[in-house]
Amino acid sequence: MAPKYKLTYFDITAFAEPIRFLLSYGQLDFEDRRFAVDGIEWPSIKPTTPFGQVPLLEYDGKVAHQSIAISRYLAKQVKLVGSNDWEDLEIDAAVDTIIDLRTKIVAYGYENDAAVKESKKKPLFEEILPFYLEKLEAQVQKNNGYLATGKLTWADLYFVALLQYFQFMLGKDLVENSPNLQKLKEKVLALPNIKAWVEKRPKTKF
Amino acid sequence: MAPKYKLTYFDITAFAEPIRFLLSYGQLDFEDRRFAVDGIEWPSIKPTTPFGQVPLLEYDGKVAHQSIAISRYLAKQVKLVGSNDWEDLEIDAAVDTIIDLRTKIVAYGYENDAAVKESKKKPLFEEILPFYLEKLEAQVQKNNGYLATGKLTWADLYFVALLQYFQFMLGKDLVENSPNLQKLKEKVLALPNIKAWVEKRPKTKF
């Protein structure tokens, strides 16, 4: 019997949800260890992590950190990678572009100072998001309805898994006015194993 | 004859230098197209890039973006990757940790507001850098003098290629008081093809 994966993260979607999507897509059995964002567990877990961060993925006595690195590893296990090195480069570039977008959304969403947050709002909603959405729309159109290589890859699961988190941060659905991205979202959420995961996962605010 | 690589970036080390290190390490012939950070070329190049960013790598009629994705692709070509998927996960996690550190250094280094920059100085120099350096020191010690997998990988080239940029941002050598990281730096810079590259590369301030 293959060893079981154990994922450790907060009780939210955010940076761990792409990992949960990939594990679910490949029907890899995993323990989904969760703790509250503001709870008493995290301060005792944090010092035991490699660099003070989660998610962690444990497998066969080994512990891995860094969510994108973990996602890429799982993508290889569930065969959502490219057919050659250049295709993997295209997939990695798509993921890194999603991360760039994520960084900008999170810098707004996690801003605690109301005045600073307000000052970040206009550039984000009127410049940054339209810029990325227009380019990502064109990219998905060019790639046969996917982010890279003309077929379903882990970049697509990575992106769609983050959309609930983006929705919470932005107060609206990132892709609501982007038909190609909307279709991609529906397609990924209709994959039977992803659909089953989303139905059974703990309901969280973000 | 194999097609030649063409790298497009500013006339600085920064995000392109790991790519130049990897191309040089593998003796892959490349055109090193550079333009000034504040020059007249960049505004005309920027709209032609996939997401308004450089570096770009061109090869055999194709264009790639995203520096980490490009570095990982080249690492496969020059055989500086892991022996299995878990080793590649460890290498990727090391690189992503270096990126986390880079993000914090750059947020300080590129801060234009003198008062804000000063307020970022103490947490960076007294908390963030010591935290990362202590953990990276231990990681290199545990991994036989390298960042991951106990042997030379692209994570090591990635890290060392960024040190000149970090030095400029911080006003001091990041690894000067970290013996394991210092030794790693010396070891990478002593690799014959890297040594030859550093000797012949254009001299830039950062």
XYZ file of C-alpha atoms in Angstrom:
412
model
C 0.000 0.000 0.000
C 1.408 3.393 -0.990
C 2.193 5.757 1.889
C -0.466 8.388 2.550
C 0.112 12.103 2.078
C -0.460 14.462 4.977
C -1.119 18.134 4.275
C -0.805 20.709 7.080
C -2.351 24.158 6.625
C -4.805 26.680 8.005
C -8.513 25.930 7.761
C -8.840 28.017 4.591
C -8.373 27.471 0.846
C -5.624 30.013 -0.073
C -2.132 28.592 -0.726
C -3.055 24.970 0.082
C -6.095 24.612 -2.158
C -4.093 23.970 -5.363
C -2.420 21.111 -3.461
C -5.804 19.749 -2.338
C -7.089 20.022 -5.933
C -4.086 18.081 -7.272
C -4.324 15.361 -4.604
C -8.058 15.049 -5.270
C -7.639 15.065 -9.057
C -5.267 12.108 -8.835
C -7.318 10.387 -6.133
C -4.261 10.328 -3.907
C -5.335 9.534 -0.376
C -4.431 12.360 2.007
C -4.929 13.540 5.544
C -6.089 17.157 5.454
C -4.812 18.534 8.748
C -6.283 21.986 9.393
C -6.020 24.531 12.178
C -7.680 27.903 12.722
C -6.003 31.012 11.296
C -6.326 32.798 14.649
C -6.240 29.700 16.830
C -3.879 28.460 19.536
C -2.324 25.699 17.421
C -0.426 27.801 14.872
C 2.037 29.438 17.300
C 3.161 25.974 18.388
C 3.310 24.601 14.825
C 5.143 27.581 13.267
C 8.553 26.982 14.913
C 8.502 23.348 13.762
C 8.238 24.321 10.075
C 11.332 24.752 7.846
C 10.888 28.516 7.351
C 7.968 29.442 9.615
C 5.425 28.788 6.886
C 2.740 26.365 5.832
C 1.564 24.429 3.830
C 3.665 21.365 4.538
C 3.333 18.046 2.750
C 4.493 14.887 4.480
C 5.067 11.661 2.592
C 6.882 8.479 3.488
C 8.671 10.057 6.472
C 9.768 13.160 4.551
C 8.479 16.727 4.919
C 8.247 19.258 2.082
C 7.445 22.967 2.203
C 6.711 25.742 -0.359
C 3.276 25.468 -1.948
C 4.291 25.895 -5.592
C 7.112 23.359 -5.323
C 4.696 20.895 -3.683
C 2.103 21.524 -6.413
C 4.649 20.883 -9.179
C 5.706 17.627 -7.489
C 2.110 16.441 -7.235
C 1.412 17.498 -10.826
C 4.106 15.024 -11.907
C 2.500 12.252 -9.815
C -0.964 12.864 -11.301
C 0.321 13.480 -14.854
C -0.756 17.097 -15.320
C 2.637 18.223 -16.613
C 3.925 18.952 -20.121
C 5.085 16.501 -22.784
C 8.577 18.014 -22.946
C 10.815 20.541 -21.179
C 9.571 23.510 -23.210
C 5.941 22.690 -22.385
C 6.877 22.515 -18.710
C 8.511 25.931 -19.091
C 5.251 27.300 -20.513
C 3.260 25.768 -17.652
C 5.721 27.087 -15.034
C 5.579 30.571 -16.599
C 1.763 30.510 -16.475
C 1.862 29.506 -12.791
C 4.431 32.217 -11.983
C 2.206 34.777 -13.722
C -0.744 33.647 -11.566
C 1.562 34.069 -8.538
C 2.437 37.619 -9.661
C -1.279 38.368 -9.869
C -1.869 36.666 -6.495
C 0.849 38.822 -4.901
C -0.884 41.983 -6.087
C -4.327 40.828 -4.945
C -2.995 39.748 -1.533
C -1.113 43.057 -1.035
C -4.504 44.740 -1.298
C -6.587 42.129 0.504
C -4.347 41.843 3.578
C -3.766 45.594 3.925
C -4.871 46.522 7.456
C -4.619 50.297 7.160
C -7.957 51.467 5.727
C -6.480 54.571 4.083
C -3.619 52.625 2.496
C -6.053 49.940 1.346
C -8.244 52.571 -0.286
C -5.220 54.033 -2.088
C -4.365 50.586 -3.480
C -7.913 49.975 -4.686
C -8.009 52.117 -7.806
C -4.698 50.956 -9.339
C -5.625 47.331 -8.605
C -9.175 47.392 -9.987
C -8.645 49.855 -12.828
C -5.166 48.987 -14.035
C -3.605 45.802 -12.653
C -6.599 43.432 -12.828
C -7.718 44.566 -16.325
C -4.116 44.215 -17.568
C -3.754 40.637 -16.305
C -7.285 39.579 -17.233
C -6.966 40.815 -20.803
C -3.665 39.004 -21.279
C -4.840 35.815 -19.570
C -8.034 35.830 -21.658
C -5.945 35.983 -24.842
C -3.604 33.296 -23.539
C -6.456 30.880 -22.804
C -8.010 31.602 -26.192
C -4.698 30.851 -27.905
C -4.180 27.661 -25.885
C -7.387 25.861 -26.797
C -9.225 26.912 -23.627
C -6.351 26.226 -21.209
C -3.550 28.325 -19.726
C -0.697 26.500 -21.457
C 0.206 23.817 -24.006
C -3.322 23.498 -25.436
C -4.438 20.920 -22.867
C -5.345 20.588 -19.187
C -2.291 21.058 -16.954
C -1.627 21.827 -13.306
C -1.539 25.548 -14.178
C -5.307 25.354 -14.756
C -5.962 23.579 -11.454
C -3.604 26.004 -9.717
C -5.503 29.020 -11.032
C -9.027 27.759 -10.438
C -8.191 26.521 -6.926
C -7.246 30.090 -5.967
C -10.445 31.742 -7.232
C -12.420 31.431 -3.981
C -9.539 33.101 -2.131
C -9.365 35.866 -4.769
C -13.134 36.361 -4.497
C -12.849 36.913 -0.752
C -9.922 39.333 -1.197
C -11.553 41.329 -4.000
C -15.184 41.174 -2.917
C -16.111 39.865 -6.373
C -15.475 36.996 -8.779
C -12.190 37.731 -10.564
C -13.305 36.065 -13.802
C -16.970 37.181 -13.975
C -16.411 39.363 -17.052
C -13.754 37.185 -18.705
C -15.568 34.555 -20.799
C -12.529 32.376 -21.565
C -11.406 32.306 -17.935
C -14.986 31.709 -16.802
C -15.228 28.716 -19.129
C -11.886 27.425 -17.861
C -13.161 27.728 -14.282
C -16.340 25.791 -15.123
C -14.367 23.123 -16.966
C -11.990 22.516 -14.061
C -14.790 22.532 -11.472
C -16.688 19.999 -13.613
C -13.845 17.463 -13.530
C -15.458 14.609 -11.538
C -12.726 14.333 -8.874
C -12.542 18.106 -8.423
C -16.332 18.351 -8.274
C -16.395 15.655 -5.588
C -13.666 17.434 -3.614
C -15.369 20.838 -3.726
C -18.636 19.216 -2.585
C -17.075 17.437 0.368
C -14.429 19.975 1.480
C -14.964 21.924 4.706
C -16.929 25.086 4.020
C -14.724 28.086 4.837
C -15.144 31.809 4.257
C -12.044 31.899 2.091
C 24.032 23.186 -35.326
C 21.760 23.751 -32.331
C 19.746 26.996 -32.352
C 21.239 29.750 -30.246
C 19.561 31.170 -27.143
C 18.814 34.873 -26.955
C 18.327 36.492 -23.556
C 16.713 39.952 -23.301
C 17.094 41.938 -20.071
C 18.308 45.171 -18.538
C 22.054 45.805 -18.356
C 22.205 44.552 -14.764
C 22.573 41.190 -12.998
C 19.325 40.923 -10.923
C 16.664 38.503 -12.213
C 18.577 37.501 -15.372
C 21.897 36.581 -13.793
C 20.802 33.071 -12.701
C 19.862 32.476 -16.355
C 23.267 33.748 -17.530
C 24.975 31.513 -14.924
C 23.058 28.446 -16.140
C 23.728 29.147 -19.831
C 27.407 29.690 -19.042
C 27.669 26.621 -16.812
C 26.408 24.436 -19.652
C 28.419 26.300 -22.295
C 25.211 26.992 -24.191
C 25.874 29.684 -26.763
C 23.692 32.747 -26.138
C 23.181 36.308 -27.271
C 23.073 38.535 -24.193
C 20.878 41.412 -25.330
C 20.990 44.237 -22.776
C 19.447 47.680 -22.515
C 19.771 50.437 -19.940
C 17.423 50.435 -16.925
C 16.579 54.100 -17.499
C 17.135 54.127 -21.262
C 14.899 54.799 -24.250
C 14.736 51.162 -25.401
C 12.715 49.662 -22.543
C 9.476 51.626 -23.143
C 9.397 50.251 -26.699
C 10.315 46.693 -25.630
C 7.886 46.471 -22.680
C 4.634 46.305 -24.719
C 6.078 43.477 -26.849
C 6.623 41.210 -23.804
C 3.980 38.684 -22.657
C 3.229 40.453 -19.347
C 5.256 43.675 -19.508
C 8.288 42.039 -17.948
C 11.770 40.819 -18.748
C 13.841 38.610 -18.836
C 12.772 36.843 -22.000
C 14.471 33.785 -23.458
C 14.156 33.092 -27.164
C 15.015 29.701 -28.631
C 14.239 28.127 -31.972
C 11.556 30.699 -32.835
C 9.811 30.478 -29.457
C 9.759 33.086 -26.671
C 9.625 32.301 -22.936
C 9.123 34.623 -19.987
C 9.330 34.338 -16.168
C 12.881 34.090 -14.830
C 12.416 31.143 -12.467
C 10.579 29.079 -15.076
C 13.363 29.831 -17.578
C 16.019 28.903 -15.017
C 14.341 25.567 -14.272
C 14.134 24.798 -18.007
C 17.832 25.543 -18.490
C 18.746 23.540 -15.373
C 17.225 20.489 -17.096
C 19.283 21.169 -20.248
C 22.552 21.476 -18.291
C 21.738 18.612 -15.891
C 21.637 20.536 -12.621
C 18.328 19.006 -11.534
C 17.478 16.240 -9.059
C 17.669 12.486 -9.553
C 13.953 12.014 -8.873
C 10.745 13.993 -8.340
C 11.252 14.399 -4.592
C 14.755 15.808 -5.115
C 13.326 18.267 -7.633
C 10.750 19.241 -5.014
C 13.556 19.944 -2.527
C 15.435 22.023 -5.120
C 12.283 23.941 -6.078
C 11.511 24.623 -2.404
C 15.057 25.954 -1.884
C 14.679 28.246 -4.892
C 11.262 29.470 -3.719
C 12.760 30.208 -0.296
C 15.516 32.266 -1.974
C 12.738 34.091 -3.857
C 10.927 34.805 -0.564
C 14.166 36.278 0.776
C 14.718 38.193 -2.478
C 11.208 39.687 -2.231
C 11.963 41.025 1.250
C 15.352 42.432 0.232
C 13.909 44.066 -2.893
C 10.981 45.606 -0.939
C 13.628 47.410 1.109
C 16.130 48.123 -1.657
C 13.630 49.618 -4.115
C 11.787 51.705 -1.493
C 11.932 55.306 -2.728
C 10.488 56.999 0.357
C 13.436 57.588 2.695
C 11.319 57.476 5.859
C 9.563 54.269 4.811
C 12.912 52.736 3.817
C 14.345 53.578 7.222
C 11.339 51.976 8.938
C 11.911 48.774 6.950
C 15.614 48.666 7.798
C 15.522 47.401 11.368
C 13.086 44.505 10.839
C 15.021 43.458 7.718
C 18.528 43.577 9.195
C 17.707 42.499 12.738
C 14.962 39.950 12.198
C 14.343 38.814 8.632
C 17.929 38.398 7.390
C 19.182 36.658 10.566
C 16.162 34.319 10.444
C 16.800 33.284 6.836
C 20.584 33.154 7.166
C 20.480 30.912 10.232
C 18.093 28.491 8.550
C 19.956 28.513 5.218
C 23.266 27.956 7.046
C 21.806 24.870 8.723
C 20.293 23.687 5.446
C 23.629 23.920 3.602
C 25.392 22.172 6.476
C 22.851 19.344 6.371
C 23.103 19.055 2.572
C 26.821 18.444 2.256
C 27.649 22.073 1.468
C 24.795 22.647 -0.998
C 21.253 24.001 -0.718
C 19.510 20.748 -1.580
C 19.981 17.037 -2.298
C 23.598 16.920 -1.084
C 25.053 17.904 -4.456
C 25.396 20.890 -6.781
C 22.027 21.881 -8.284
C 20.551 24.919 -9.990
C 19.379 26.189 -6.581
C 23.041 26.876 -5.739
C 23.679 28.718 -9.016
C 20.401 30.586 -8.572
C 21.377 31.792 -5.098
C 24.971 32.748 -5.846
C 24.022 34.553 -9.076
C 21.795 36.879 -7.020
C 24.429 37.831 -4.433
C 25.825 40.854 -6.313
C 22.288 42.233 -6.612
C 21.650 41.597 -2.903
C 24.945 43.310 -2.042
C 23.859 46.414 -3.919
C 20.421 46.400 -2.256
C 21.740 45.815 1.258
C 24.992 47.767 1.093
C 26.855 44.690 2.324
C 27.616 41.093 1.432
C 24.633 38.993 2.539
C 26.761 35.945 3.376
C 29.814 37.613 4.964
C 29.085 36.189 8.419
C 27.631 32.878 7.283
C 30.532 30.440 6.807
C 28.563 27.692 5.052
C 26.929 30.110 2.620
C 30.265 31.860 2.087
C 31.862 28.532 1.195
C 28.986 27.733 -1.142
C 29.467 31.111 -2.857
C 33.195 30.474 -3.315
C 32.557 26.960 -4.613
C 30.072 28.119 -7.256
C 32.232 31.062 -8.330
C 35.191 28.684 -8.689
C 33.387 26.453 -11.204
C 35.491 27.020 -14.359
C 32.601 28.040 -16.637
C 31.099 30.347 -14.000
C 34.508 31.860 -13.258
C 35.019 32.536 -16.974
C 31.558 34.118 -17.243
C 32.014 36.399 -14.227
C 35.391 37.515 -15.622
C 34.053 38.345 -19.051
C 30.562 39.678 -18.203
C 29.885 43.410 -18.549
C 30.771 45.237 -15.338
C 27.600 46.725 -13.885
C 26.842 48.401 -10.565
C 24.311 45.731 -9.672
